[in-house]
């Protein structure tokens, strides 16, 4: 999705490489607290499901035994009339599903996640990790961190529930050490695989009581703690902050920052003309010198000191951080793993949402930060 | 999706009418059996989830108290290595999600569903009903029938779990009494609304342990009891039987049958040429005399006495009965509510699956029957 700008040459990728073997092999669900824990707060109790067949996004609370007989009733009914999607999700107790495809575990990502001030008892976390050596290592580290919080953390730190999926997938790029000139050629296969991972995660975890889905990449290590509230306050179908990266500027001899995610853009006549001349399986990519699209990139719209809530309409979005109303996904908006209007993955998602009547909104002055390798 | 053939005129539908207000308002989950029921079989126990946070597609069984302390552990792990999708799903204990958009309750549909010989403890039912007067009546009847089976039925009749969604939706067609000539004009809005209903149902109910999704329309009243096993035995990504309708033939003075679902087809050069000349928001519809596509319709490929397992490749499918491998949906294949290659809903779904590398297969000699109004 996001990668540094650089001049590279386009190579047609073999279609075979994008047919990846998807297979969900592992799911782990973490209970919020042990039922006998004495510190179970009233607020948490209110959001807890009373029924063991409740969806994975609701924590389960056994009802106390009545007349010596315990156990759930044979038929239970959930009235979700009050599942809302509003600009004040905390007050309305709206459930947020935070979805993260994770190839590597970054401590900075986890620490930032824990600092989010949105009530954790309303947050369900969903992860998908590849079944590779690196994915195994990340899974182990993730589980360790989860156990620390969910078993031993303060009650307010604990998340409502956590779901981990493991995915059998042929790594679309043989090695991360491939020469720079292959990068653009690999983009299509890599992003098709990423699109399928996102879809597997989304289709498997979205529940009936989910109000919002926050897509948050595993290498986002710094956001305002009020990220969810801030983005939701716009009450837009898709809301995207501006993804930057901190780095040491050798010239200035000081820390500096630069724009990072170039997938948030407004369309241009040049890009549309490029697309109209392409073969049906070709895709437009942003941020490559030999495919100049002249799109207006949100990455360059940042104005220091300006209102962080300034909105711009977007035609393509990245997935580094992206808040989506659950109804957009429920209407069918997903991440195309195939060229969709010559767009793929998150950029194709924005186009698909638009076809379903939902417009993407960017916040050029609202910054989140990407890890710097 | 399926409707009788008839000469009608094309009207452009206002785009406004297809933006329907989707809102999930009600979910009902039914527990398989009360935990204290003595008739809980070993087979059922094996498929039951041990953890209350298990997905809605798994029934919950409380683990017996250990050392006087009962209740779920704080961290539970599910290893889904053995979630398979094979041509022998009964032997491999594969979970099937049966999804039905329902505007009206047909007793024939329900009776046929109960007769399915696939182990009911492996079947989760998902319904979506509109929040209309008719939808309310259907919901009441459905709940009555469900209670009868899940609370009082024989153990082998009871389904693993049942999920009902209610959907706020502007009925895209003002009245069912509209004159025949409006039918084609209404198709696009009607099928866009149906696509969104299918997506809401799919995104909300698909769980991590689902192997197959059987789409079964509420007006399918007769199938072989071995429907699921028969379709799955082909081990194809998408498998569609041939949907017929029984009727009284006045000429023959006897009961007769006729093909009903015309959305199962193989593409034709004529249809492709028609599409290439269309505006980007126009859709191709099958079964209308003034839009002759010359596609090869599976409806007319039935051969009496021939092998019921004969396969034909399909480019468009209907949703009256349609078995889909869960991985096809997890890759992102959904029902486009917008023109996708000039196709919409189930026909667009077949095209989208194809773009993801999955081919649809029709069984022209394997018949299921649609209700006759």
XYZ file of C-alpha atoms in Angstrom:
746
model
C 0.000 0.000 0.000
C 2.502 2.498 1.119
C 6.065 2.578 -0.073
C 8.704 5.212 -0.734
C 8.789 6.983 -4.069
C 11.407 5.802 -6.500
C 12.009 5.383 -10.205
C 11.376 1.772 -11.203
C 10.424 -0.114 -14.335
C 7.067 -1.793 -14.895
C 7.113 -5.554 -15.369
C 4.031 -7.575 -16.166
C 3.490 -10.001 -13.320
C 2.556 -13.553 -14.144
C -1.126 -14.044 -13.266
C -0.155 -17.288 -11.568
C 1.660 -15.515 -8.822
C -1.422 -13.660 -7.690
C -3.418 -16.839 -7.205
C -2.331 -17.365 -3.657
C -3.303 -20.326 -1.574
C -5.545 -18.810 1.039
C -6.288 -20.957 3.989
C -7.351 -19.971 7.449
C -5.633 -22.291 9.816
C -5.859 -20.861 13.277
C -8.167 -18.738 15.317
C -7.506 -17.637 18.820
C -10.127 -15.940 20.911
C -9.272 -14.235 24.115
C -11.749 -13.762 26.872
C -11.880 -10.336 28.375
C -11.734 -11.388 31.999
C -12.287 -14.546 33.933
C -15.937 -14.623 35.051
C -14.911 -14.922 38.666
C -12.775 -11.786 38.531
C -14.054 -9.415 41.194
C -13.168 -6.256 39.267
C -15.815 -6.700 36.610
C -17.236 -3.243 36.138
C -20.842 -2.328 35.525
C -19.985 -0.660 32.230
C -18.352 -3.792 30.954
C -21.245 -5.908 32.113
C -23.615 -3.797 30.049
C -21.748 -4.503 26.827
C -21.305 -8.179 27.566
C -23.477 -10.670 25.778
C -25.754 -12.769 27.933
C -25.689 -15.676 25.589
C -22.894 -18.058 24.688
C -23.913 -18.010 21.038
C -23.316 -14.307 20.866
C -20.990 -13.232 18.078
C -17.242 -13.189 18.703
C -17.324 -9.423 19.020
C -19.244 -9.649 22.302
C -17.618 -10.891 25.484
C -19.577 -13.538 27.292
C -20.842 -13.222 30.853
C -22.483 -16.177 32.462
C -25.770 -15.203 34.038
C -25.822 -16.001 37.703
C -27.496 -19.209 38.749
C -31.212 -18.941 39.421
C -32.860 -21.421 41.772
C -29.812 -23.640 41.765
C -30.064 -24.165 38.001
C -27.577 -22.273 35.886
C -26.927 -22.107 32.178
C -28.200 -20.188 29.188
C -31.825 -20.451 28.107
C -32.615 -22.523 25.034
C -33.697 -19.511 23.002
C -32.239 -16.041 23.351
C -33.063 -12.926 21.438
C -30.843 -9.948 20.726
C -32.452 -6.703 19.826
C -29.874 -4.606 18.076
C -32.163 -1.642 17.510
C -29.645 0.496 19.324
C -26.635 -0.363 17.169
C -25.864 3.113 15.901
C -23.110 4.692 13.808
C -22.796 8.283 14.993
C -20.258 11.066 15.389
C -20.218 10.423 19.144
C -19.453 6.706 19.312
C -18.235 6.722 22.926
C -21.491 8.172 24.253
C -23.466 5.752 22.107
C -21.346 2.744 23.145
C -20.536 1.863 19.546
C -18.411 -1.216 18.896
C -15.221 -0.767 16.899
C -13.431 -3.581 15.108
C -9.713 -2.815 14.663
C -8.306 -4.938 11.822
C -4.585 -5.370 11.228
C -2.805 -7.542 8.679
C 0.515 -8.278 10.387
C 3.682 -9.678 8.820
C 5.979 -8.421 11.564
C 5.297 -7.430 15.162
C 6.268 -3.843 15.988
C 6.338 -2.948 19.661
C 5.568 0.649 18.650
C 2.317 -0.456 17.008
C 1.231 -2.353 20.105
C 2.188 0.408 22.538
C 0.286 2.945 20.450
C -2.753 0.653 20.274
C -2.800 0.349 24.067
C -2.742 4.131 24.360
C -5.929 4.584 22.304
C -8.399 6.307 24.598
C -11.499 4.841 22.971
C -13.022 2.540 25.634
C -11.181 -0.743 25.208
C -14.235 -2.738 26.261
C -15.844 -1.571 23.000
C -12.864 -2.588 20.857
C -12.436 -5.982 19.213
C -9.029 -6.632 17.664
C -8.622 -8.815 14.587
C -5.257 -9.873 13.173
C -4.226 -11.934 10.188
C -0.663 -13.225 9.978
C 0.965 -15.279 7.235
C 2.032 -18.859 7.883
C 5.670 -18.047 7.257
C 8.694 -18.112 9.531
C 8.378 -14.367 10.049
C 4.629 -14.702 10.604
C 5.194 -17.389 13.224
C 7.614 -15.164 15.098
C 5.155 -12.262 14.948
C 2.321 -14.493 16.181
C 4.343 -15.628 19.185
C 5.238 -12.059 20.105
C 1.653 -10.873 19.574
C 0.258 -13.651 21.767
C 2.748 -12.805 24.494
C 1.704 -9.156 24.473
C -1.990 -10.047 24.362
C -1.699 -12.406 27.326
C 0.047 -9.667 29.285
C -2.862 -7.271 28.767
C -5.864 -9.575 28.714
C -4.771 -11.702 31.667
C -2.758 -9.359 33.809
C -3.483 -5.847 32.563
C -5.624 -3.233 34.238
C -9.276 -3.745 33.507
C -9.525 -0.590 31.420
C -6.623 -1.751 29.253
C -8.279 -5.020 28.304
C -9.980 -5.301 24.933
C -13.427 -6.763 24.443
C -12.132 -9.686 22.426
C -9.258 -10.581 20.144
C -9.260 -12.796 17.077
C -6.124 -14.023 15.347
C -6.227 -15.668 11.928
C -3.319 -17.448 10.305
C -3.191 -17.595 6.558
C -1.474 -20.045 4.251
C -0.225 -17.904 1.461
C 2.504 -18.186 -1.138
C 4.607 -15.133 -0.435
C 4.077 -13.158 -3.640
C 7.529 -11.620 -3.440
C 10.339 -14.179 -3.259
C 12.499 -12.006 -1.099
C 12.511 -8.558 0.415
C 16.034 -8.172 -0.961
C 14.899 -8.028 -4.574
C 16.449 -5.164 -6.429
C 14.652 -1.845 -6.407
C 13.678 -2.093 -10.062
C 11.418 -5.026 -9.372
C 9.349 -3.178 -6.856
C 6.676 -1.872 -9.201
C 6.382 -5.197 -11.007
C 5.809 -6.908 -7.683
C 3.226 -4.408 -6.515
C 0.291 -6.035 -8.275
C 0.950 -9.511 -6.874
C 1.796 -8.166 -3.437
C -1.283 -6.004 -3.227
C -3.563 -8.735 -4.588
C -2.321 -10.989 -1.783
C -2.823 -8.177 0.731
C -6.362 -7.594 -0.597
C -7.241 -11.256 -0.057
C -5.787 -11.160 3.449
C -7.866 -8.074 4.266
C -11.006 -9.730 2.889
C -10.442 -12.945 4.844
C -10.029 -10.916 7.998
C -13.052 -8.726 7.286
C -15.483 -11.461 6.218
C -14.541 -13.604 9.230
C -14.666 -11.016 11.999
C -17.392 -8.473 11.146
C -20.273 -9.084 13.542
C -23.870 -7.894 13.711
C -23.101 -5.349 16.435
C -20.033 -3.768 14.810
C -20.507 -0.040 14.128
C -17.050 0.912 12.834
C -14.064 -0.838 11.288
C -10.646 0.753 11.815
C -8.036 -0.589 9.415
C -4.681 -0.023 11.067
C -1.481 -1.334 9.549
C 0.996 -3.157 11.777
C 3.690 -0.569 11.078
C 1.699 2.452 12.284
C 3.513 3.340 15.481
C 2.183 6.747 16.426
C -1.306 8.264 16.346
C -3.159 10.659 18.609
C -4.742 8.593 21.447
C -8.110 9.978 20.345
C -7.690 8.582 16.809
C -10.998 6.682 16.720
C -13.067 9.479 18.274
C -11.421 12.094 16.030
C -12.001 10.209 12.793
C -15.529 9.149 13.790
C -16.445 12.733 14.707
C -16.535 13.465 10.965
C -19.283 10.862 10.587
C -18.138 10.025 7.055
C -18.401 6.608 5.393
C -14.589 6.401 4.925
C -12.182 8.677 6.798
C -8.413 8.679 6.259
C -5.730 10.574 8.195
C -2.450 11.590 6.551
C 0.328 9.031 7.034
C 3.806 10.482 7.623
C 7.167 9.059 8.662
C 9.744 10.442 11.080
C 13.399 10.232 9.993
C 16.780 11.703 10.756
C 17.516 14.444 8.249
C 21.249 14.295 7.565
C 21.302 17.725 5.943
C 19.493 19.436 8.788
C 21.249 17.260 11.375
C 17.911 16.864 13.118
C 14.816 14.687 13.275
C 12.363 15.517 10.537
C 9.267 14.016 8.948
C 8.098 13.257 5.431
C 4.869 12.106 3.794
C 4.633 8.317 3.533
C 1.333 6.966 2.176
C 0.750 8.003 -1.438
C -2.405 5.985 -1.949
C -4.661 8.780 -0.706
C -5.406 10.803 -3.812
C -7.851 12.756 -5.896
C -8.174 11.545 -9.453
C -6.710 13.441 -12.417
C -7.561 13.589 -16.130
C -4.070 12.197 -16.831
C -4.661 9.147 -14.648
C -8.042 8.575 -16.247
C -6.523 8.782 -19.692
C -3.729 6.397 -18.723
C -6.361 3.964 -17.437
C -8.446 4.228 -20.600
C -5.479 3.072 -22.682
C -4.552 0.176 -20.422
C -5.240 -3.501 -20.920
C -8.072 -4.717 -18.716
C -5.713 -6.442 -16.292
C -3.289 -3.558 -15.902
C -3.323 -1.392 -12.830
C -2.463 2.203 -12.099
C 0.066 2.645 -9.317
C 0.787 5.812 -7.445
C 4.266 7.007 -6.551
C 6.263 5.729 -9.521
C 8.172 8.186 -11.676
C 7.609 6.317 -14.941
C 3.842 6.292 -14.440
C 3.169 9.944 -13.730
C -0.528 10.245 -12.922
C -0.633 13.898 -11.848
C -3.181 12.937 -9.246
C -3.531 15.326 -6.309
C -1.895 13.448 -3.439
C -3.135 14.057 0.094
C 0.433 13.381 1.247
C 1.334 16.827 -0.119
C -1.764 18.656 1.140
C -0.549 18.915 4.733
C -0.455 22.485 6.042
C 1.441 23.092 9.262
C -0.690 24.798 11.879
C -3.914 24.452 9.915
C -7.119 22.894 11.288
C -6.562 19.166 11.800
C -10.197 18.567 10.892
C -9.959 20.017 7.378
C -11.643 17.592 4.968
C -10.846 16.787 1.349
C -12.743 14.355 -0.874
C -10.628 11.390 -2.035
C -10.929 8.944 -4.934
C -8.267 6.501 -3.767
C -7.308 5.593 -0.199
C -4.491 3.767 1.533
C -4.979 1.296 4.341
C -2.314 2.417 6.807
C -5.103 3.965 8.903
C -8.663 4.061 7.619
C -11.954 4.290 9.506
C -14.953 2.736 7.744
C -18.601 2.668 8.765
C -19.562 -0.996 9.108
C -22.540 -0.490 6.799
C -20.152 0.320 3.940
C -18.604 -3.132 4.257
C -22.013 -4.741 4.816
C -23.191 -3.289 1.516
C -20.418 -5.342 -0.050
C -17.461 -2.962 -0.230
C -14.307 -5.105 -0.051
C -10.711 -4.980 -1.267
C -10.538 -6.122 -4.889
C -7.648 -8.520 -5.488
C -8.204 -7.985 -9.212
C -7.963 -4.766 -11.221
C -11.183 -2.859 -10.541
C -11.301 0.215 -12.754
C -7.528 -0.411 -12.988
C -7.262 -0.082 -9.216
C -6.463 -2.732 -6.654
C -6.694 -3.337 -2.890
C -7.402 -0.206 -0.791
C -7.497 2.069 -3.839
C -9.959 -0.322 -5.483
C -11.904 -0.383 -2.212
C -12.419 3.390 -2.361
C -13.689 3.040 -5.925
C -15.977 0.159 -4.965
C -17.356 2.115 -2.010
C -18.035 4.975 -4.418
C -19.921 2.640 -6.748
C -22.036 1.723 -3.726
C -22.727 5.392 -3.034
C -20.124 6.032 -0.299
C -17.546 8.819 -0.652
C -14.056 8.753 0.922
C -12.854 11.725 2.971
C -9.251 12.616 3.744
C -7.923 14.662 6.658
C -4.675 16.125 5.244
C -3.673 17.836 8.508
C -4.426 14.916 10.799
C -1.193 12.935 10.987
C -0.330 9.373 11.927
C 3.197 7.969 11.676
C 4.668 4.964 9.934
C 7.601 2.961 11.249
C 10.957 3.844 9.724
C 12.959 0.704 8.882
C -33.009 -13.131 -9.772
C -35.455 -15.521 -11.251
C -38.612 -14.455 -12.966
C -40.754 -15.690 -15.830
C -39.888 -14.716 -19.380
C -41.953 -11.966 -20.900
C -41.690 -9.106 -23.356
C -41.152 -5.866 -21.450
C -39.650 -2.470 -22.131
C -36.438 -1.158 -20.616
C -36.708 1.911 -18.408
C -33.717 3.627 -16.912
C -34.052 3.490 -13.159
C -33.254 6.569 -11.139
C -29.949 5.995 -9.320
C -31.594 7.336 -6.186
C -33.864 4.374 -5.876
C -31.009 1.943 -5.562
C -29.487 3.741 -2.610
C -31.423 1.841 -0.026
C -31.239 2.507 3.659
C -29.570 -0.576 5.011
C -29.747 -1.073 8.699
C -29.445 -4.237 10.692
C -31.866 -3.996 13.526
C -32.343 -7.396 15.031
C -30.379 -10.531 15.567
C -31.734 -13.640 17.129
C -29.531 -16.532 18.064
C -30.946 -19.871 18.988
C -29.126 -22.273 21.193
C -29.037 -25.826 19.976
C -30.062 -27.465 23.226
C -30.241 -26.458 26.832
C -26.966 -27.466 28.495
C -28.802 -29.574 31.022
C -30.564 -31.606 28.346
C -29.707 -35.245 28.917
C -29.889 -36.195 25.239
C -26.752 -34.352 24.253
C -25.001 -36.707 21.893
C -21.286 -37.315 21.643
C -21.224 -36.242 18.003
C -22.802 -32.932 18.841
C -20.418 -32.425 21.734
C -17.481 -32.807 19.381
C -18.618 -29.941 17.174
C -19.528 -27.713 20.090
C -17.233 -24.869 20.990
C -15.679 -24.984 24.425
C -15.488 -21.260 24.708
C -18.217 -18.653 25.038
C -16.404 -16.321 22.669
C -16.591 -18.871 19.909
C -18.143 -17.579 16.697
C -21.909 -17.724 16.278
C -21.538 -20.717 13.991
C -20.437 -22.905 16.899
C -22.852 -23.989 19.611
C -21.583 -23.437 23.111
C -21.144 -26.164 25.702
C -20.142 -25.220 29.190
C -17.207 -27.288 30.336
C -17.995 -29.181 33.498
C -16.900 -27.651 36.750
C -13.406 -28.538 37.884
C -12.548 -28.447 41.573
C -15.748 -26.615 42.395
C -14.763 -23.679 40.146
C -16.552 -23.469 36.848
C -16.407 -21.037 33.976
C -14.327 -20.499 30.872
C -10.580 -19.943 31.116
C -9.273 -16.435 30.519
C -7.476 -17.408 27.324
C -8.652 -20.048 24.909
C -7.130 -21.132 21.676
C -8.848 -22.663 18.666
C -6.791 -24.603 16.241
C -8.703 -24.732 12.996
C -6.099 -26.746 11.129
C -8.773 -29.307 10.420
C -11.274 -26.961 8.794
C -11.415 -28.584 5.380
C -13.442 -28.073 2.212
C -13.693 -31.475 0.552
C -15.992 -33.545 -1.636
C -16.980 -35.599 1.424
C -18.087 -32.903 3.870
C -20.120 -35.229 6.107
C -17.148 -37.496 6.822
C -14.947 -34.464 7.402
C -17.510 -32.745 9.665
C -17.539 -29.601 7.542
C -19.716 -26.700 8.662
C -22.296 -25.391 6.217
C -23.866 -21.953 6.434
C -27.288 -21.864 4.741
C -28.183 -18.265 3.845
C -31.682 -17.201 2.850
C -32.995 -13.720 2.105
C -36.675 -14.024 3.023
C -39.505 -11.640 2.128
C -42.254 -14.206 2.676
C -42.342 -17.399 4.694
C -43.153 -20.492 2.634
C -44.004 -23.617 4.592
C -42.708 -25.646 1.636
C -39.269 -24.046 1.990
C -39.109 -24.840 5.689
C -40.365 -28.410 5.322
C -37.807 -29.047 2.586
C -35.028 -27.535 4.719
C -35.897 -29.869 7.601
C -35.679 -32.836 5.244
C -32.084 -32.080 4.242
C -30.065 -35.120 5.267
C -26.820 -33.240 5.841
C -26.163 -33.487 9.614
C -28.151 -30.623 11.096
C -25.615 -30.154 13.881
C -23.191 -28.966 11.182
C -25.672 -26.497 9.669
C -26.008 -22.860 10.699
C -28.997 -21.020 9.253
C -28.867 -17.311 8.455
C -31.891 -15.271 7.401
C -32.378 -11.658 6.450
C -35.890 -10.225 6.341
C -37.018 -6.723 5.413
C -38.523 -4.414 8.032
C -41.825 -4.260 6.195
C -45.288 -5.466 7.129
C -44.767 -8.580 5.051
C -41.294 -9.060 6.542
C -42.698 -8.797 10.059
C -45.278 -11.468 9.314
C -42.598 -13.731 7.823
C -40.344 -13.188 10.861
C -43.109 -14.186 13.261
C -43.869 -17.340 11.291
C -40.170 -18.186 10.950
C -39.580 -17.753 14.686
C -42.553 -19.983 15.449
C -41.203 -22.737 13.225
C -37.684 -22.358 14.606
C -38.875 -22.592 18.202
C -40.779 -25.753 17.337
C -37.623 -27.445 16.029
C -34.916 -25.999 18.251
C -36.852 -26.315 21.504
C -39.101 -29.286 20.958
C -37.784 -31.089 17.888
C -35.870 -34.339 17.805
C -32.197 -33.819 18.482
C -31.193 -34.751 14.946
C -33.610 -32.172 13.538
C -32.074 -29.281 15.455
C -29.665 -26.982 13.681
C -26.335 -25.903 15.129
C -27.386 -22.273 15.371
C -29.716 -19.820 13.704
C -29.193 -16.133 13.047
C -31.933 -13.768 11.927
C -31.184 -10.271 10.646
C -33.781 -7.596 10.035
C -33.042 -4.972 7.459
C -34.372 -1.459 7.101
C -34.733 -1.027 3.407
C -36.788 1.179 1.144
C -38.718 -1.317 -0.901
C -37.271 -0.680 -4.362
C -40.513 -1.632 -6.071
C -43.525 0.375 -4.890
C -45.911 -2.494 -5.332
C -45.947 -6.039 -6.583
C -49.015 -5.075 -8.609
C -47.065 -2.861 -11.005
C -47.879 -3.604 -14.587
C -45.821 -6.203 -16.388
C -44.076 -3.630 -18.565
C -42.324 -2.136 -15.576
C -40.714 -5.358 -14.563
C -37.464 -4.986 -16.465
C -37.065 -1.358 -15.428
C -37.449 -2.408 -11.818
C -34.982 -5.264 -12.072
C -31.890 -3.148 -11.529
C -33.170 -1.481 -8.348
C -34.672 -4.706 -7.053
C -31.540 -6.709 -7.655
C -29.266 -4.002 -6.222
C -31.334 -4.129 -3.029
C -31.174 -7.924 -3.044
C -27.389 -7.790 -3.543
C -27.000 -5.543 -0.496
C -29.218 -7.840 1.560
C -27.112 -10.851 0.547
C -23.901 -8.998 1.417
C -25.197 -7.892 4.824
C -26.150 -11.470 5.577
C -22.857 -12.877 4.308
C -20.502 -10.381 5.972
C -22.316 -10.747 9.301
C -22.606 -14.530 9.537
C -19.537 -16.066 7.863
C -17.358 -17.498 10.620
C -13.804 -18.828 10.769
C -14.955 -22.452 10.800
C -17.415 -22.236 7.890
C -16.469 -24.557 5.010
C -19.409 -24.063 2.662
C -22.106 -21.461 2.060
C -25.393 -22.656 0.564
C -27.477 -19.812 -0.830
C -31.064 -21.027 -0.833
C -33.919 -18.738 -1.764
C -36.999 -18.667 0.448
C -39.212 -19.844 -2.414
C -37.297 -23.061 -3.137
C -39.722 -25.683 -1.910
C -38.350 -28.951 -3.239
C -34.822 -30.335 -3.492
C -33.346 -33.790 -3.089
C -32.666 -34.324 0.660
C -29.021 -34.930 -0.253
C -28.721 -31.481 -1.892
C -25.672 -30.340 0.093
C -23.779 -33.627 -0.214
C -24.612 -33.894 -3.930
C -23.455 -30.385 -4.803
C -20.369 -30.600 -2.567
C -19.373 -33.937 -4.115
C -18.343 -31.965 -7.210
C -15.835 -30.059 -5.083
C -16.182 -26.966 -7.266
C -15.854 -23.361 -6.078
C -19.450 -22.538 -7.153
C -22.011 -25.240 -7.931
C -25.533 -24.523 -9.190
C -28.407 -26.957 -9.738
C -31.110 -26.291 -12.342
C -34.139 -24.486 -10.926
C -37.506 -25.612 -12.297
C -41.132 -24.952 -11.407
C -44.074 -27.341 -11.243
C -47.362 -26.114 -12.726
C -50.680 -27.388 -13.984
C -50.540 -27.653 -17.746
C -54.007 -26.737 -19.014
C -53.371 -28.167 -22.473
C -52.124 -31.504 -21.200
C -54.634 -31.456 -18.335
C -51.863 -32.657 -16.046
C -49.099 -31.464 -13.762
C -46.006 -30.458 -15.655
C -42.777 -28.578 -15.029
C -40.892 -25.770 -16.706
C -37.485 -24.121 -16.334
C -37.543 -21.206 -13.910
C -34.152 -19.604 -13.186
C -32.649 -17.995 -16.282
C -29.654 -16.460 -14.547
C -27.508 -19.562 -15.023
C -25.872 -19.030 -18.393
C -22.837 -19.288 -20.601
C -21.801 -16.042 -22.206
C -22.344 -15.294 -25.907
C -20.630 -12.984 -28.418
C -23.977 -11.168 -28.781
C -24.193 -10.451 -25.054
C -20.594 -9.269 -24.994
C -21.244 -6.964 -27.926
C -24.396 -5.606 -26.288
C -22.376 -4.928 -23.138
C -19.589 -3.188 -25.039
C -22.083 -0.671 -26.417
C -23.772 0.024 -23.101
C -23.349 2.990 -20.821
C -21.240 2.138 -17.795
C -24.248 1.988 -15.486
C -26.409 -0.171 -17.720
C -26.895 -3.829 -17.005
C -27.564 -6.869 -19.110
C -30.619 -8.838 -18.046
C -31.464 -12.348 -19.038
C -34.929 -13.508 -20.019
C -36.288 -10.395 -21.722
C -37.390 -10.580 -25.341
C -36.256 -7.068 -26.242
C -32.731 -7.718 -24.980
C -31.909 -10.942 -26.778
C -28.495 -12.044 -25.555
C -28.315 -15.462 -27.235
C -26.546 -16.732 -24.163
C -26.684 -20.495 -23.631
C -29.110 -20.897 -20.723
C -28.689 -23.834 -18.365
C -32.471 -23.778 -17.941
C -32.711 -25.307 -21.430
C -29.846 -27.780 -21.054
C -31.847 -30.271 -18.993
C -31.917 -33.760 -20.499
C -34.460 -36.199 -19.095
C -32.865 -39.414 -17.914
C -29.311 -38.137 -18.297
C -26.680 -38.225 -15.547
C -27.667 -35.781 -12.798
C -23.997 -35.077 -12.178
C -23.264 -33.744 -15.675
C -21.293 -30.505 -15.338
C -21.284 -27.403 -17.523
C -19.147 -24.295 -17.006
C -21.187 -21.145 -16.322
C -20.437 -17.430 -16.636
C -23.511 -16.170 -14.790
C -25.359 -17.819 -11.906
C -28.658 -17.378 -10.119
C -29.074 -17.507 -6.376
C -32.125 -19.729 -6.032
C -29.789 -22.539 -4.943
C -26.026 -22.081 -5.076
C -23.269 -23.824 -3.134
C -20.092 -21.775 -2.631
C -16.805 -22.764 -1.013
C -16.283 -20.385 1.918
C -12.809 -19.490 0.647
C -14.376 -17.932 -2.468
C -16.267 -15.467 -0.284
C -13.234 -14.976 1.991
C -11.199 -13.926 -1.040
C -13.707 -11.112 -1.400
C -16.313 -12.468 -3.813
C -19.592 -10.715 -2.980
C -22.780 -9.658 -4.753
C -22.211 -6.367 -6.573
C -25.081 -3.933 -6.067
C -23.616 -1.873 -8.904
C -23.085 -2.866 -12.538
C -19.952 -5.024 -12.587
C -19.041 -5.806 -16.180
C -22.695 -4.837 -16.797
C -23.802 -7.590 -14.437
C -25.417 -7.291 -11.043
C -26.131 -9.409 -7.938
C -25.655 -13.180 -8.404
C -24.648 -12.802 -12.055
C -22.096 -10.180 -11.030
C -20.989 -12.506 -8.235
C -20.104 -15.225 -10.756
C -18.067 -12.697 -12.727
C -16.344 -11.434 -9.588
C -15.520 -14.992 -8.502
C -14.039 -15.535 -11.954
C -11.879 -12.429 -11.582
C -10.629 -13.983 -8.349
C -9.791 -17.212 -10.163
C -12.889 -19.267 -9.276
C -15.051 -20.846 -12.013
C -18.799 -21.524 -11.675
C -20.179 -24.966 -12.513
C -23.768 -25.806 -13.414
C -25.549 -29.138 -13.047
C -28.225 -28.957 -15.781
C -29.805 -32.306 -14.881
C -29.893 -31.777 -11.135
C -33.242 -30.147 -10.419
C -34.621 -28.086 -7.570
C -38.102 -26.550 -7.617
C -39.385 -23.030 -7.164
C -42.718 -22.180 -5.594
C -45.527 -21.489 -8.034
C -47.562 -18.442 -6.971
